PDB file of C-alpha atoms in Angstrom:
ATOM      1  CA  MET A 757     142.948  71.486 124.404  1.00  0.00           C
ATOM      2  CA  ARG A 758     141.564  70.356 127.764  1.00  0.00           C
ATOM      3  CA  LEU A 759     142.405  73.766 129.267  1.00  0.00           C
ATOM      4  CA  PHE A 760     140.586  75.504 126.385  1.00  0.00           C
ATOM      5  CA  LEU A 761     137.412  73.427 126.942  1.00  0.00           C
ATOM      6  CA  THR A 762     137.530  74.078 130.683  1.00  0.00           C
ATOM      7  CA  ASN A 763     137.888  77.825 130.104  1.00  0.00           C
ATOM      8  CA  ALA A 764     135.090  77.818 127.506  1.00  0.00           C
ATOM      9  CA  ALA A 765     132.779  75.986 129.916  1.00  0.00           C
ATOM     10  CA  ALA A 766     133.600  78.469 132.681  1.00  0.00           C
ATOM     11  CA  VAL A 767     132.805  81.420 130.380  1.00  0.00           C
ATOM     12  CA  CYS A 768     129.450  79.849 129.421  1.00  0.00           C
ATOM     13  CA  ILE A 769     128.533  79.278 133.073  1.00  0.00           C
ATOM     14  CA  PHE A 770     129.512  82.858 133.902  1.00  0.00           C
ATOM     15  CA  LEU A 771     127.385  84.247 131.037  1.00  0.00           C
ATOM     16  CA  LEU A 772     124.370  82.146 132.024  1.00  0.00           C
ATOM     17  CA  ALA A 773     124.672  83.273 135.630  1.00  0.00           C
ATOM     18  CA  ALA A 774     124.685  86.901 134.474  1.00  0.00           C
ATOM     19  CA  CYS A 775     121.324  86.525 132.716  1.00  0.00           C
ATOM     20  CA  ASP A 776     118.410  88.350 134.320  1.00  0.00           C
ATOM     21  CA  ARG A 777     115.900  85.633 135.127  1.00  0.00           C
ATOM     22  CA  ASP A 778     112.952  87.963 135.782  1.00  0.00           C
ATOM     23  CA  GLY A 779     113.557  90.867 133.414  1.00  0.00           C
ATOM     24  CA  GLY A 780     112.233  90.999 129.872  1.00  0.00           C
ATOM     25  CA  VAL A 781     109.637  88.245 130.237  1.00  0.00           C
ATOM     26  CA  ASN A 782     106.033  89.210 130.744  1.00  0.00           C
ATOM     27  CA  PRO A 783     103.708  87.034 132.832  1.00  0.00           C
ATOM     28  CA  PRO A 784     101.178  84.990 130.821  1.00  0.00           C
ATOM     29  CA  THR A 785      98.342  87.240 132.021  1.00  0.00           C
ATOM     30  CA  GLU A 786      99.871  90.425 130.559  1.00  0.00           C
ATOM     31  CA  PRO A 787     100.378  91.181 126.860  1.00  0.00           C
ATOM     32  CA  ALA A 788     103.899  91.628 125.607  1.00  0.00           C
ATOM     33  CA  GLN A 789     105.138  95.096 124.760  1.00  0.00           C
ATOM     34  CA  PRO A 790     105.401  95.829 121.028  1.00  0.00           C
ATOM     35  CA  ILE A 791     108.812  95.380 119.492  1.00  0.00           C
ATOM     36  CA  GLN A 792     110.328  98.704 118.540  1.00  0.00           C
ATOM     37  CA  GLY A 793     112.184  98.298 115.270  1.00  0.00           C
ATOM     38  CA  PRO A 794     113.496 100.810 112.812  1.00  0.00           C
ATOM     39  CA  ALA A 795     110.940 102.737 110.794  1.00  0.00           C
ATOM     40  CA  PRO A 796     110.343 101.378 107.297  1.00  0.00           C
ATOM     41  CA  PRO A 797     112.285 103.214 104.615  1.00  0.00           C
ATOM     42  CA  ALA A 798     110.436 105.911 102.717  1.00  0.00           C
ATOM     43  CA  GLN A 799     109.224 104.745  99.335  1.00  0.00           C
ATOM     44  CA  LYS A 800     110.682 106.449  96.300  1.00  0.00           C
ATOM     45  CA  ALA A 801     108.497 108.679  94.179  1.00  0.00           C
ATOM     46  CA  SER A 802     108.751 106.268  91.275  1.00  0.00           C
ATOM     47  CA  GLY A 803     107.601 102.683  91.227  1.00  0.00           C
ATOM     48  CA  VAL A 804     104.275 100.979  91.112  1.00  0.00           C
ATOM     49  CA  GLY A 805     102.142 101.591  94.155  1.00  0.00           C
ATOM     50  CA  VAL A 806     103.416 105.007  95.078  1.00  0.00           C
ATOM     51  CA  THR A 807     102.100 105.844  98.532  1.00  0.00           C
ATOM     52  CA  GLY A 808     100.633 109.114  99.684  1.00  0.00           C
ATOM     53  CA  THR A 809      97.722 111.145  98.428  1.00  0.00           C
ATOM     54  CA  GLY A 810      98.716 110.924  94.779  1.00  0.00           C
ATOM     55  CA  PRO A 811      97.382 107.543  93.645  1.00  0.00           C
ATOM     56  CA  ALA A 812      94.051 108.271  95.284  1.00  0.00           C
ATOM     57  CA  SER A 813      93.739 111.045  92.748  1.00  0.00           C
ATOM     58  CA  PHE A 814      93.706 108.698  89.750  1.00  0.00           C
ATOM     59  CA  VAL A 815      92.589 105.350  91.204  1.00  0.00           C
ATOM     60  CA  GLY A 816      88.941 104.674  90.463  1.00  0.00           C
ATOM     61  CA  ARG A 817      86.413 104.367  87.652  1.00  0.00           C
ATOM     62  CA  TRP A 818      86.448 107.032  84.936  1.00  0.00           C
ATOM     63  CA  ALA A 819      84.274 107.627  81.862  1.00  0.00           C
ATOM     64  CA  ALA A 820      84.223 109.917  78.844  1.00  0.00           C
ATOM     65  CA  GLU A 821      80.656 110.868  79.792  1.00  0.00           C
ATOM     66  CA  ALA A 822      78.917 110.560  83.162  1.00  0.00           C
ATOM     67  CA  ASP A 823      76.141 108.371  81.661  1.00  0.00           C
ATOM     68  CA  TRP A 824      78.721 105.729  80.779  1.00  0.00           C
ATOM     69  CA  CYS A 825      79.362 105.118  84.490  1.00  0.00           C
ATOM     70  CA  PHE A 826      76.170 103.056  84.667  1.00  0.00           C
ATOM     71  CA  ASN A 827      76.861 100.859  81.608  1.00  0.00           C
ATOM     72  CA  PRO A 828      77.846  97.337  82.678  1.00  0.00           C
ATOM     73  CA  ARG A 829      79.130  96.263  79.224  1.00  0.00           C
ATOM     74  CA  GLY A 830      79.748  97.412  75.701  1.00  0.00           C
ATOM     75  CA  ASP A 831      82.084  99.957  74.193  1.00  0.00           C
ATOM     76  CA  ARG A 832      80.729 102.848  76.288  1.00  0.00           C
ATOM     77  CA  VAL A 833      81.827 101.644  79.696  1.00  0.00           C
ATOM     78  CA  PRO A 834      84.084 103.341  82.228  1.00  0.00           C
ATOM     79  CA  ILE A 835      87.738 102.461  82.523  1.00  0.00           C
ATOM     80  CA  GLU A 836      89.004 101.279  85.868  1.00  0.00           C
ATOM     81  CA  ILE A 837      92.397 102.432  87.105  1.00  0.00           C
ATOM     82  CA  THR A 838      94.255 100.852  90.019  1.00  0.00           C
ATOM     83  CA  THR A 839      97.823 101.445  91.174  1.00  0.00           C
ATOM     84  CA  THR A 840      98.897  98.545  88.931  1.00  0.00           C
ATOM     85  CA  GLU A 841      96.693  98.661  85.810  1.00  0.00           C
ATOM     86  CA  LEU A 842      94.143 100.367  83.569  1.00  0.00           C
ATOM     87  CA  ARG A 843      91.217  98.232  82.340  1.00  0.00           C
ATOM     88  CA  GLY A 844      88.738  99.266  79.698  1.00  0.00           C
ATOM     89  CA  TYR A 845      86.641  97.924  76.853  1.00  0.00           C
ATOM     90  CA  GLU A 846      88.642  95.142  75.169  1.00  0.00           C
ATOM     91  CA  ASN A 847      91.940  96.347  76.623  1.00  0.00           C
ATOM     92  CA  ARG A 848      94.118  96.104  79.677  1.00  0.00           C
ATOM     93  CA  CYS A 849      97.306  98.030  80.434  1.00  0.00           C
ATOM     94  CA  GLU A 850      99.748  96.992  83.133  1.00  0.00           C
ATOM     95  CA  ILE A 851     101.542  99.908  84.803  1.00  0.00           C
ATOM     96  CA  LYS A 852     105.201  98.947  84.458  1.00  0.00           C
ATOM     97  CA  ARG A 853     106.659 102.166  85.892  1.00  0.00           C
ATOM     98  CA  ILE A 854     105.155 105.315  87.340  1.00  0.00           C
ATOM     99  CA  THR A 855     106.793 108.623  88.215  1.00  0.00           C
ATOM    100  CA  GLU A 856     105.241 111.380  90.279  1.00  0.00           C
ATOM    101  CA  LEU A 857     105.396 114.830  88.680  1.00  0.00           C
ATOM    102  CA  SER A 858     104.534 118.204  90.189  1.00  0.00           C
ATOM    103  CA  ASP A 859     101.043 118.105  88.655  1.00  0.00           C
ATOM    104  CA  GLY A 860     100.320 114.378  88.269  1.00  0.00           C
ATOM    105  CA  TYR A 861     101.952 111.150  87.148  1.00  0.00           C
ATOM    106  CA  GLU A 862     103.720 109.807  84.098  1.00  0.00           C
ATOM    107  CA  ALA A 863     103.393 106.059  83.564  1.00  0.00           C
ATOM    108  CA  ALA A 864     104.910 103.471  81.240  1.00  0.00           C
ATOM    109  CA  LEU A 865     102.298 100.888  80.279  1.00  0.00           C
ATOM    110  CA  LYS A 866     102.277  97.475  78.644  1.00  0.00           C
ATOM    111  CA  CYS A 867      98.891  97.220  76.949  1.00  0.00           C
ATOM    112  CA  ASP A 868      97.040  94.215  75.562  1.00  0.00           C
ATOM    113  CA  ALA A 869      94.211  95.251  73.267  1.00  0.00           C
ATOM    114  CA  GLU A 870      92.330  92.937  70.941  1.00  0.00           C
ATOM    115  CA  GLY A 871      95.112  90.354  71.073  1.00  0.00           C
ATOM    116  CA  GLU A 872      98.010  92.724  70.418  1.00  0.00           C
ATOM    117  CA  ALA A 873     100.596  93.952  72.911  1.00  0.00           C
ATOM    118  CA  ARG A 874     102.122  97.409  72.753  1.00  0.00           C
ATOM    119  CA  TYR A 875     103.983  99.779  75.023  1.00  0.00           C
ATOM    120  CA  GLU A 876     102.529 103.216  75.763  1.00  0.00           C
ATOM    121  CA  ARG A 877     103.425 106.228  77.869  1.00  0.00           C
ATOM    122  CA  VAL A 878     100.760 108.364  79.526  1.00  0.00           C
ATOM    123  CA  ARG A 879     100.552 111.410  81.749  1.00  0.00           C
ATOM    124  CA  MET A 880      97.674 111.506  84.257  1.00  0.00           C
ATOM    125  CA  THR A 881      96.538 114.727  85.896  1.00  0.00           C
ATOM    126  CA  ALA A 882      93.545 114.537  88.222  1.00  0.00           C
ATOM    127  CA  THR A 883      91.284 116.872  90.123  1.00  0.00           C
ATOM    128  CA  ALA A 884      88.588 115.697  92.509  1.00  0.00           C
ATOM    129  CA  GLN A 885      86.155 114.908  89.683  1.00  0.00           C
ATOM    130  CA  THR A 886      88.148 114.865  86.426  1.00  0.00           C
ATOM    131  CA  LEU A 887      91.132 113.040  85.012  1.00  0.00           C
ATOM    132  CA  ALA A 888      93.157 114.120  82.005  1.00  0.00           C
ATOM    133  CA  ILE A 889      95.077 111.289  80.340  1.00  0.00           C
ATOM    134  CA  THR A 890      97.600 112.329  77.725  1.00  0.00           C
ATOM    135  CA  TRP A 891      98.890 109.503  75.501  1.00  0.00           C
ATOM    136  CA  LEU A 892     102.455 110.753  75.011  1.00  0.00           C
ATOM    137  CA  ASP A 893     103.246 108.454  72.079  1.00  0.00           C
ATOM    138  CA  ARG A 894     100.099 109.453  70.187  1.00  0.00           C
ATOM    139  CA  SER A 895      98.501 112.860  69.644  1.00  0.00           C
ATOM    140  CA  ASP A 896      99.808 114.380  72.885  1.00  0.00           C
ATOM    141  CA  ARG A 897      96.317 115.838  73.491  1.00  0.00           C
ATOM    142  CA  PRO A 898      94.632 115.051  76.816  1.00  0.00           C
ATOM    143  CA  VAL A 899      91.523 112.886  76.976  1.00  0.00           C
ATOM    144  CA  ARG A 900      89.246 114.263  79.694  1.00  0.00           C
ATOM    145  CA  LEU A 901      87.322 111.798  81.849  1.00  0.00           C
ATOM    146  CA  VAL A 902      84.851 112.222  84.715  1.00  0.00           C
ATOM    147  CA  ARG A 903      84.989 110.237  87.936  1.00  0.00           C
ATOM    148  CA  CYS A 904      82.267 107.620  88.332  1.00  0.00           C
ATOM    149  CA  MET A 905      80.810 107.903  91.796  1.00  0.00           C
ATOM    150  CA  THR A 906      80.126 104.774  93.814  1.00  0.00           C
ATOM    151  CA  PRO A 907      76.522 104.083  94.887  1.00  0.00           C
ATOM    152  CA  THR A 908      77.395 105.352  98.382  1.00  0.00           C
ATOM    153  CA  GLY A 909      78.657 108.689  97.063  1.00  0.00           C
TER     154      GLY A 909
END
């Protein structure tokens, strides 16, 4: 046992002596170099918060008529869509799952409207100024909305 401890101590001393005392440490007056790690994995096309240009196409405030964009309250107000939910007059839908399609997105929603919860599926197809939302579990006809512009344009 004593021989093992002596050998282990000798190995530790040898390893410490091999350390580069000057290399790898920047002086206090110079900033450290950034750590180069592996690139983050690419995000899958499905899942809430899909990255890329897609969500920018449907995120925003949308209304059935452009005049509704200026209504602060009531039943003729715009809906607001984020990457995680849709909010409108007396309703809120959480985006539980979203899948990118060739021409838009299909989303599974959990909606709370007037005290009742229900699950819905929608397809969203956007252009620069319009959004078509098709409620797949209802009439399967698109509802066309216009983008509400912010005061800055």
